[in-house]
Amino acid sequence: MFSQHVSRKLSAYCHNELPVEESRLVAEHLIGCQRCRREFEEVKLGIQFAEQLPTTSAPASLWSEMEAALNGRSTAAESARKTSGLAHVFRWWPVAAACAVLLLALVAGTIWYSARRPASPTQTVEKERTQPSETNPGPAQESNPAVAQTTTQNSPAVPGDKPHTGQVVNNNNPKPSESGVGASGQTWEVARLAGAPKLGDNRLEGNGRLAVGEWLETDATSRAKINVADIGQVDIGPNSRVRLLGTRSTEHRLALDRGRLHAMISAPPRLFIVETPSATAIDLGCSYTLEVDDAGRSRLQVTSGWVALVLKGRESIVPAGAVCVTQPGKGPGTPYFDDASQSFRDALTKLDFQNGGAKALNVVLAEAREYDTLTLWHLLARVRGAERGRVYDRLAALIAPPKGVTREGVLKLDKGMLDRWKKGLEWAWFE
């Protein structure tokens, strides 16, 4: 993990220009560094604004003006070079004279040989084909990759008209999935996996397109798969209802109203987001399952990478192998590993959502293992007074704080100390 800030790498990171390993290190750094994360959000915002700018062609006169300016600078530079070199020429004239004689002999020999060697027809045709036109300078004829890319992305891939209510959507030969960039073409490819899912007001058979603002629903016997632009896919389980909220190069956002989804995302952190009634799941490059019940409670289980659950400033960072539950109005609870005992989980639920107090905290502290420092580290900011001191003491007994992290600083929730200790704990969470 980077020991220094990654500000200089953020632009290349957002544009997927970094090597795979370096991109992974930047992603890990952004998880724990608030400063770089703020700068990352600013870079993303700048990219979003840039995407809204219209693409226009440069005026034809621009190229001729540029060429004239460049030619003028080249002529001036050549003249200055010749003037400054006159003194050296006169000083070295004997050497120059000898070189001139040799050069003349070489040129004369080349001309004599070329005049007697017939030119190949292929060479003649190739020379004529590649000869640039004097009336049309080269740069004006070259295509602009940025313009070409914008044109492609802004061309809608499917007709805008929706089928009539009750009509079957059947597109077994869909057009390629768009990347989601641009004002138009904001749709994701959807495939039926089982049963008869509903895409908007229509039954889905085969493949279809999910547009921004449109709902995808499954019943007890149906399932579907969504291609999330070009960064991954989401499997939608039975009895689920999801809506595409927005899609662009810097953010792809779904809403899970109820049911279950399994996301497999390969992208920079904070690019794929799922909103639920009780928290927002922010992908940090991972695979996870998210379930929402009829009351709006959710359960997140991460199988690889990291996910952040947030609501109104309350945040839980959930690594692979861990679980976190949420409740409407209260947001994310404290994450725990999925092999924790039932008594540990029950006590944690009481602490998070039922004002469990000292009795529940006693159970959590007594049963905490080395890698349950994930839970204890989060609890530091969620308990107060003497209870925070107890959490610190148990956490320090399991894994000692690094140099420079003090008890007094942690009890005051010094952010720098908390982040430094977290980095020293992560090895246990993934072991």
Coordinates of C-alpha atoms in Angstrom, one line a residue:
M1 CA 0.0 0.0 0.0
F2 CA 1.2 3.5 -0.8
S3 CA 2.9 5.2 2.2
Q4 CA 2.4 8.6 0.6
H5 CA -0.6 10.3 -1.0
V6 CA -1.6 9.4 -4.5
S7 CA -2.8 12.8 -5.8
R8 CA -0.6 12.7 -8.9
K9 CA -2.0 9.3 -10.0
L10 CA -5.7 10.1 -9.6
S11 CA -6.3 11.4 -13.2
A12 CA -4.6 8.3 -14.7
Y13 CA -6.4 6.1 -12.3
C14 CA -9.8 7.5 -13.2
H15 CA -9.0 6.9 -16.9
N16 CA -7.8 3.4 -16.3
E17 CA -4.3 4.3 -17.5
L18 CA -2.4 2.7 -14.6
P19 CA -0.9 -0.8 -14.6
V20 CA -3.2 -3.4 -12.9
E21 CA -1.0 -3.7 -9.8
E22 CA -0.5 0.0 -9.4
S23 CA -4.3 0.6 -9.9
R24 CA -5.0 -1.9 -7.1
L25 CA -2.6 -0.1 -4.7
V26 CA -4.2 3.2 -5.5
A27 CA -7.7 1.7 -4.8
E28 CA -6.5 0.3 -1.4
H29 CA -5.0 3.7 -0.5
L30 CA -8.3 5.5 -1.3
I31 CA -10.1 3.2 1.1
G32 CA -8.2 4.5 4.1
C33 CA -7.1 8.0 3.1
Q34 CA -9.8 10.7 3.4
R35 CA -7.6 13.4 1.8
C36 CA -6.9 11.4 -1.3
R37 CA -10.6 10.3 -1.4
R38 CA -11.7 13.9 -1.4
E39 CA -9.3 14.7 -4.3
F40 CA -10.5 11.6 -6.1
E41 CA -14.1 12.9 -5.9
E42 CA -13.0 16.3 -7.3
V43 CA -11.3 14.6 -10.2
K44 CA -14.4 12.5 -10.9
L45 CA -16.5 15.7 -10.8
G46 CA -14.2 17.4 -13.3
I47 CA -14.5 14.4 -15.6
Q48 CA -18.3 14.5 -15.3
F49 CA -18.3 18.2 -16.2
A50 CA -16.0 17.5 -19.2
E51 CA -18.3 14.9 -20.5
Q52 CA -21.1 17.5 -20.7
L53 CA -19.1 19.7 -23.0
P54 CA -20.1 19.6 -26.7
T55 CA -17.7 18.3 -29.2
T56 CA -17.1 20.6 -32.2
S57 CA -14.8 20.5 -35.2
A58 CA -12.0 23.0 -35.4
P59 CA -12.3 25.6 -38.2
A60 CA -10.4 24.7 -41.4
S61 CA -8.4 27.9 -41.1
L62 CA -6.9 26.8 -37.8
W63 CA -4.7 24.1 -39.4
S64 CA -3.3 26.5 -42.1
E65 CA -2.6 29.1 -39.4
M66 CA -0.8 26.6 -37.2
E67 CA 1.3 25.3 -40.1
A68 CA 2.2 28.8 -41.2
A69 CA 3.3 29.7 -37.6
L70 CA 5.4 26.5 -37.3
N71 CA 7.0 27.1 -40.7
G72 CA 7.8 30.7 -39.7
R73 CA 9.5 29.5 -36.5
S74 CA 11.4 26.9 -38.4
T75 CA 12.7 29.4 -40.9
A76 CA 13.7 31.9 -38.2
A77 CA 15.5 29.2 -36.3
E78 CA 17.4 28.0 -39.4
S79 CA 18.4 31.5 -40.3
A80 CA 19.7 32.1 -36.8
R81 CA 21.6 28.8 -36.8
K82 CA 23.3 29.6 -40.1
T83 CA 24.3 33.2 -39.0
S84 CA 25.8 31.9 -35.7
G85 CA 27.7 29.3 -37.6
L86 CA 29.5 31.5 -40.1
A87 CA 32.5 32.1 -37.9
H88 CA 33.0 28.4 -37.4
V89 CA 32.8 27.8 -41.2
F90 CA 35.6 30.2 -42.0
R91 CA 37.7 28.9 -39.2
W92 CA 37.3 25.3 -40.4
W93 CA 37.3 25.9 -44.2
P94 CA 40.0 23.4 -45.1
V95 CA 38.0 20.5 -43.4
A96 CA 34.8 21.8 -45.0
A97 CA 36.4 21.9 -48.5
A98 CA 37.6 18.3 -48.1
C99 CA 34.1 17.1 -47.0
A100 CA 32.5 19.0 -49.9
V101 CA 34.7 17.1 -52.4
L102 CA 33.8 13.8 -50.9
L103 CA 30.1 14.6 -50.8
L104 CA 30.1 15.7 -54.4
A105 CA 31.7 12.5 -55.5
L106 CA 29.2 10.5 -53.5
V107 CA 26.2 12.4 -55.0
A108 CA 27.6 12.0 -58.5
G109 CA 28.0 8.3 -58.1
T110 CA 24.5 7.9 -56.8
I111 CA 23.0 9.9 -59.7
W112 CA 24.9 7.9 -62.2
Y113 CA 23.7 4.6 -60.7
S114 CA 20.1 5.7 -60.4
A115 CA 19.9 6.9 -64.0
R116 CA 20.9 3.5 -65.2
R117 CA 18.7 1.4 -62.8
P118 CA 15.1 1.1 -64.0
A119 CA 12.5 2.1 -61.4
S120 CA 10.2 -0.7 -60.2
P121 CA 6.5 -0.1 -61.2
T122 CA 5.5 -1.0 -57.6
Q123 CA 7.8 1.6 -56.2
T124 CA 6.5 4.2 -58.6
V125 CA 2.8 3.5 -57.7
E126 CA 3.6 3.5 -54.0
K127 CA 5.4 6.8 -54.2
E128 CA 2.4 8.4 -56.0
R129 CA 0.0 6.9 -53.5
T130 CA 1.9 8.2 -50.4
Q131 CA 2.8 11.6 -51.8
P132 CA 0.9 14.2 -49.6
S133 CA -1.3 16.7 -51.3
E134 CA 0.0 20.3 -51.2
T135 CA -3.5 21.8 -51.2
N136 CA -4.7 19.6 -48.3
P137 CA -2.3 19.6 -45.3
G138 CA -2.2 16.2 -43.5
P139 CA -3.5 17.2 -40.1
A140 CA -6.8 18.4 -41.5
Q141 CA -7.5 15.0 -42.9
E142 CA -6.7 12.9 -39.9
S143 CA -9.6 11.7 -37.7
N144 CA -9.7 12.9 -34.1
P145 CA -10.0 9.8 -31.9
A146 CA -11.7 11.8 -29.1
V147 CA -14.4 13.0 -31.6
A148 CA -14.8 9.6 -33.0
Q149 CA -15.3 8.1 -29.6
T150 CA -17.8 10.7 -28.5
T151 CA -19.8 10.2 -31.7
T152 CA -19.9 6.4 -31.1
Q153 CA -20.9 6.7 -27.5
N154 CA -23.6 9.3 -28.2
S155 CA -25.3 7.2 -30.9
P156 CA -28.3 5.4 -29.4
A157 CA -28.0 1.6 -29.8
V158 CA -31.7 0.9 -29.5
P159 CA -34.9 2.6 -30.7
G160 CA -36.3 5.1 -28.2
D161 CA -39.9 3.9 -28.5
K162 CA -41.1 1.4 -25.9
P163 CA -43.3 -1.5 -26.7
H164 CA -47.0 -1.3 -25.8
T165 CA -48.1 -2.6 -22.4
G166 CA -48.1 -6.4 -22.3
Q167 CA -45.9 -6.8 -25.3
V168 CA -43.2 -9.4 -25.1
V169 CA -39.6 -8.0 -25.3
N170 CA -37.7 -10.6 -27.3
N171 CA -34.3 -9.6 -28.6
N172 CA -32.2 -12.7 -29.0
N173 CA -29.6 -10.8 -31.1
P174 CA -29.0 -7.6 -29.1
K175 CA -26.7 -4.9 -30.2
P176 CA -23.4 -4.5 -28.3
S177 CA -23.8 -3.2 -24.8
E178 CA -23.0 0.6 -24.5
S179 CA -20.5 1.8 -22.0
G180 CA -23.1 4.1 -20.4
V181 CA -21.1 7.2 -21.4
G182 CA -23.0 10.2 -22.9
A183 CA -26.3 11.8 -22.7
S184 CA -28.0 9.2 -24.9
G185 CA -27.8 5.4 -25.0
Q186 CA -28.0 5.2 -21.2
T187 CA -29.2 1.6 -21.2
W188 CA -27.8 -1.7 -19.8
E189 CA -28.2 -5.1 -21.4
V190 CA -30.5 -7.5 -19.5
A191 CA -30.7 -11.2 -20.0
R192 CA -33.5 -13.5 -18.7
L193 CA -32.0 -16.4 -16.6
A194 CA -35.3 -18.1 -15.6
G195 CA -39.0 -17.5 -15.6
A196 CA -40.5 -14.2 -16.9
P197 CA -39.0 -11.1 -15.4
K198 CA -40.6 -7.7 -16.2
L199 CA -38.7 -5.0 -17.8
G200 CA -40.8 -1.8 -17.3
D201 CA -44.3 -2.8 -18.2
N202 CA -43.2 -5.7 -20.4
R203 CA -42.3 -9.3 -20.0
L204 CA -38.7 -10.1 -20.8
E205 CA -37.9 -13.1 -23.0
G206 CA -34.4 -13.4 -24.2
N207 CA -32.5 -10.1 -23.9
G208 CA -33.6 -6.5 -23.5
R209 CA -32.3 -3.1 -22.4
L210 CA -32.8 -1.5 -19.0
A211 CA -33.1 2.3 -19.4
V212 CA -32.3 5.0 -16.8
G213 CA -35.4 5.3 -14.6
E214 CA -36.8 1.9 -15.5
W215 CA -37.6 -0.9 -13.1
L216 CA -36.6 -4.6 -13.5
E217 CA -38.8 -7.0 -11.5
T218 CA -38.7 -10.7 -10.8
D219 CA -41.3 -13.0 -9.3
A220 CA -40.8 -16.1 -7.2
T221 CA -39.8 -18.2 -10.3
S222 CA -37.8 -15.7 -12.3
R223 CA -34.2 -14.4 -12.4
A224 CA -32.2 -12.0 -14.6
K225 CA -28.7 -10.8 -15.3
I226 CA -27.7 -7.2 -15.9
N227 CA -24.4 -6.2 -17.6
V228 CA -23.2 -3.1 -15.7
A229 CA -21.8 -1.1 -18.6
D230 CA -18.4 -2.6 -19.2
I231 CA -17.3 -3.1 -15.6
G232 CA -19.1 -6.2 -14.5
Q233 CA -22.5 -7.9 -14.0
V234 CA -25.3 -8.2 -11.4
D235 CA -27.5 -11.3 -11.0
I236 CA -31.0 -10.5 -9.8
G237 CA -32.6 -13.1 -7.6
P238 CA -36.3 -14.0 -7.3
N239 CA -38.9 -11.6 -5.8
S240 CA -36.6 -8.6 -6.5
R241 CA -37.1 -5.1 -7.8
V242 CA -34.3 -2.9 -9.1
R243 CA -34.1 0.4 -10.9
L244 CA -31.3 2.0 -13.0
L245 CA -30.7 5.4 -11.5
G246 CA -27.9 6.6 -13.7
T247 CA -24.9 5.5 -15.7
R248 CA -21.8 7.4 -16.9
S249 CA -18.1 6.8 -17.1
T250 CA -17.5 8.1 -13.5
E251 CA -20.5 6.5 -11.8
H252 CA -23.0 3.7 -12.3
R253 CA -26.0 3.6 -9.8
L254 CA -28.8 1.1 -9.1
A255 CA -31.6 1.1 -6.6
L256 CA -32.5 -2.2 -4.9
D257 CA -36.0 -1.7 -3.5
R258 CA -36.4 -5.3 -2.4
G259 CA -35.0 -8.8 -3.0
R260 CA -31.5 -10.0 -3.7
L261 CA -28.6 -9.2 -6.0
H262 CA -25.1 -10.6 -6.5
A263 CA -22.6 -8.1 -7.9
M264 CA -19.3 -9.0 -9.6
I265 CA -17.5 -5.8 -10.3
S266 CA -14.0 -5.1 -11.7
A267 CA -13.5 -1.4 -11.6
P268 CA -11.9 1.4 -9.6
P269 CA -13.5 2.1 -6.2
R270 CA -16.7 4.1 -5.8
L271 CA -17.7 3.6 -9.4
F272 CA -20.6 1.2 -8.8
I273 CA -23.2 2.2 -6.3
V274 CA -26.4 0.5 -5.0
E275 CA -29.0 2.4 -3.0
T276 CA -31.3 0.6 -0.6
P277 CA -34.0 2.0 1.8
S278 CA -31.6 1.9 4.7
A279 CA -28.1 2.5 3.3
T280 CA -26.0 3.0 0.2
A281 CA -23.5 0.2 -0.8
I282 CA -20.4 1.6 -2.5
D283 CA -18.3 -0.9 -4.4
L284 CA -14.6 -0.7 -3.8
G285 CA -13.7 -3.3 -6.4
C286 CA -15.2 -6.6 -5.3
S287 CA -17.9 -9.3 -5.4
Y288 CA -20.8 -9.2 -2.9
T289 CA -24.4 -10.2 -2.2
L290 CA -26.9 -7.6 -1.0
E291 CA -30.4 -8.5 0.2
V292 CA -33.3 -6.2 1.2
D293 CA -36.4 -7.4 3.0
D294 CA -39.9 -5.9 2.9
A295 CA -39.2 -3.7 5.9
G296 CA -36.3 -2.1 4.1
R297 CA -33.6 -3.8 6.2
S298 CA -30.6 -5.0 4.3
R299 CA -27.8 -7.6 4.7
L300 CA -24.5 -7.3 2.9
Q301 CA -22.0 -10.2 2.5
V302 CA -18.7 -9.6 0.8
T303 CA -16.9 -12.4 -1.0
S304 CA -14.0 -10.5 -2.4
G305 CA -12.5 -7.0 -2.0
W306 CA -14.3 -4.3 0.0
V307 CA -17.7 -2.6 0.2
A308 CA -18.6 0.6 2.0
L309 CA -22.1 1.0 3.5
V310 CA -23.0 4.6 4.3
L311 CA -25.9 6.7 5.5
K312 CA -25.8 10.3 6.7
G313 CA -22.1 10.3 7.7
R314 CA -22.2 6.8 9.3
E315 CA -19.9 4.4 7.4
S316 CA -19.0 0.7 7.7
I317 CA -16.1 -0.7 5.7
V318 CA -16.8 -4.4 5.0
P319 CA -13.9 -6.6 3.7
A320 CA -14.1 -10.0 2.1
G321 CA -15.6 -12.7 4.5
A322 CA -17.5 -10.1 6.5
V323 CA -21.2 -9.2 6.9
C324 CA -23.0 -6.0 7.8
V325 CA -26.7 -5.4 8.3
T326 CA -28.7 -2.1 8.1
Q327 CA -32.0 -0.7 9.4
P328 CA -34.1 2.1 8.0
G329 CA -33.5 5.4 9.9
K330 CA -30.4 4.0 11.6
G331 CA -28.1 3.1 8.7
P332 CA -25.4 0.5 8.7
G333 CA -24.6 -1.6 11.8
T334 CA -21.1 -2.8 12.8
P335 CA -19.5 -5.3 10.4
Y336 CA -18.5 -8.7 11.6
F337 CA -17.0 -11.9 10.1
D338 CA -19.5 -14.5 9.0
D339 CA -18.1 -17.2 11.3
A340 CA -18.8 -15.3 14.4
S341 CA -20.9 -17.0 17.1
Q342 CA -24.6 -16.4 17.3
S343 CA -24.3 -14.8 20.7
F344 CA -21.7 -12.4 19.3
R345 CA -24.0 -11.4 16.5
D346 CA -27.0 -11.0 18.8
A347 CA -25.0 -8.8 21.2
L348 CA -23.8 -6.7 18.3
T349 CA -27.4 -6.2 17.0
K350 CA -28.4 -5.0 20.5
L351 CA -25.5 -2.5 20.5
D352 CA -26.2 -1.2 17.0
F353 CA -30.0 -1.0 17.0
Q354 CA -31.4 -1.7 20.5
N355 CA -29.3 0.4 23.0
G356 CA -27.7 -2.9 24.2
G357 CA -25.4 -1.2 26.8
A358 CA -22.7 -2.7 28.9
K359 CA -24.2 -6.2 29.0
A360 CA -24.1 -6.6 25.2
L361 CA -20.7 -5.0 25.0
N362 CA -19.4 -7.6 27.6
V363 CA -20.3 -10.4 25.2
V364 CA -18.7 -8.8 22.2
L365 CA -15.4 -8.1 24.1
A366 CA -15.3 -11.5 25.6
E367 CA -15.8 -13.4 22.4
A368 CA -13.7 -11.2 20.1
R369 CA -10.9 -13.0 18.3
E370 CA -7.8 -11.5 16.6
Y371 CA -9.6 -10.8 13.3
D372 CA -12.7 -9.5 15.2
T373 CA -10.6 -6.4 15.6
L374 CA -12.6 -5.4 12.5
T375 CA -15.7 -5.1 14.7
L376 CA -13.9 -3.5 17.6
W377 CA -12.2 -0.9 15.4
H378 CA -15.6 0.2 14.2
L379 CA -17.1 0.2 17.7
L380 CA -14.5 2.8 18.9
A381 CA -16.6 5.5 17.2
R382 CA -19.9 4.1 18.2
V383 CA -19.6 3.8 21.9
R384 CA -18.9 6.6 24.4
G385 CA -17.1 7.3 27.7
A386 CA -15.9 4.3 29.7
E387 CA -17.2 1.9 27.1
R388 CA -14.8 3.3 24.5
G389 CA -12.0 2.8 26.9
R390 CA -13.0 -0.8 27.3
V391 CA -13.1 -1.3 23.6
Y392 CA -9.6 0.2 23.2
D393 CA -8.1 -2.0 25.9
R394 CA -9.5 -5.2 24.4
L395 CA -8.4 -4.1 20.9
A396 CA -4.9 -3.2 22.1
A397 CA -4.7 -6.6 23.9
L398 CA -5.5 -8.4 20.6
I399 CA -3.2 -6.4 18.3
A400 CA -1.1 -3.6 19.8
P401 CA -1.4 -0.1 18.3
P402 CA 1.5 1.0 16.0
K403 CA 4.0 3.6 17.2
G404 CA 2.5 7.0 17.5
V405 CA -1.0 5.8 18.2
T406 CA -1.9 6.6 21.8
R407 CA -4.8 5.6 24.1
E408 CA -5.6 9.3 24.7
G409 CA -5.6 10.1 21.0
V410 CA -7.8 7.1 20.1
L411 CA -10.3 7.9 22.9
K412 CA -10.6 11.4 21.3
L413 CA -11.2 9.7 18.0
D414 CA -8.1 11.3 16.4
K415 CA -8.7 10.4 12.7
G416 CA -5.0 10.1 11.8
M417 CA -4.4 7.6 14.7
L418 CA -7.5 5.6 13.8
D419 CA -6.5 5.3 10.2
R420 CA -2.9 4.3 11.1
W421 CA -4.2 1.6 13.5
K422 CA -6.6 0.4 10.9
K423 CA -3.8 -0.2 8.4
G424 CA -2.0 -2.2 11.0
L425 CA -5.0 -4.3 11.6
E426 CA -5.9 -5.2 8.0
W427 CA -3.5 -8.1 7.8
A428 CA -5.6 -9.9 10.4
W429 CA -8.8 -9.2 8.6
F430 CA -7.7 -10.9 5.4
E431 CA -5.6 -13.7 6.9

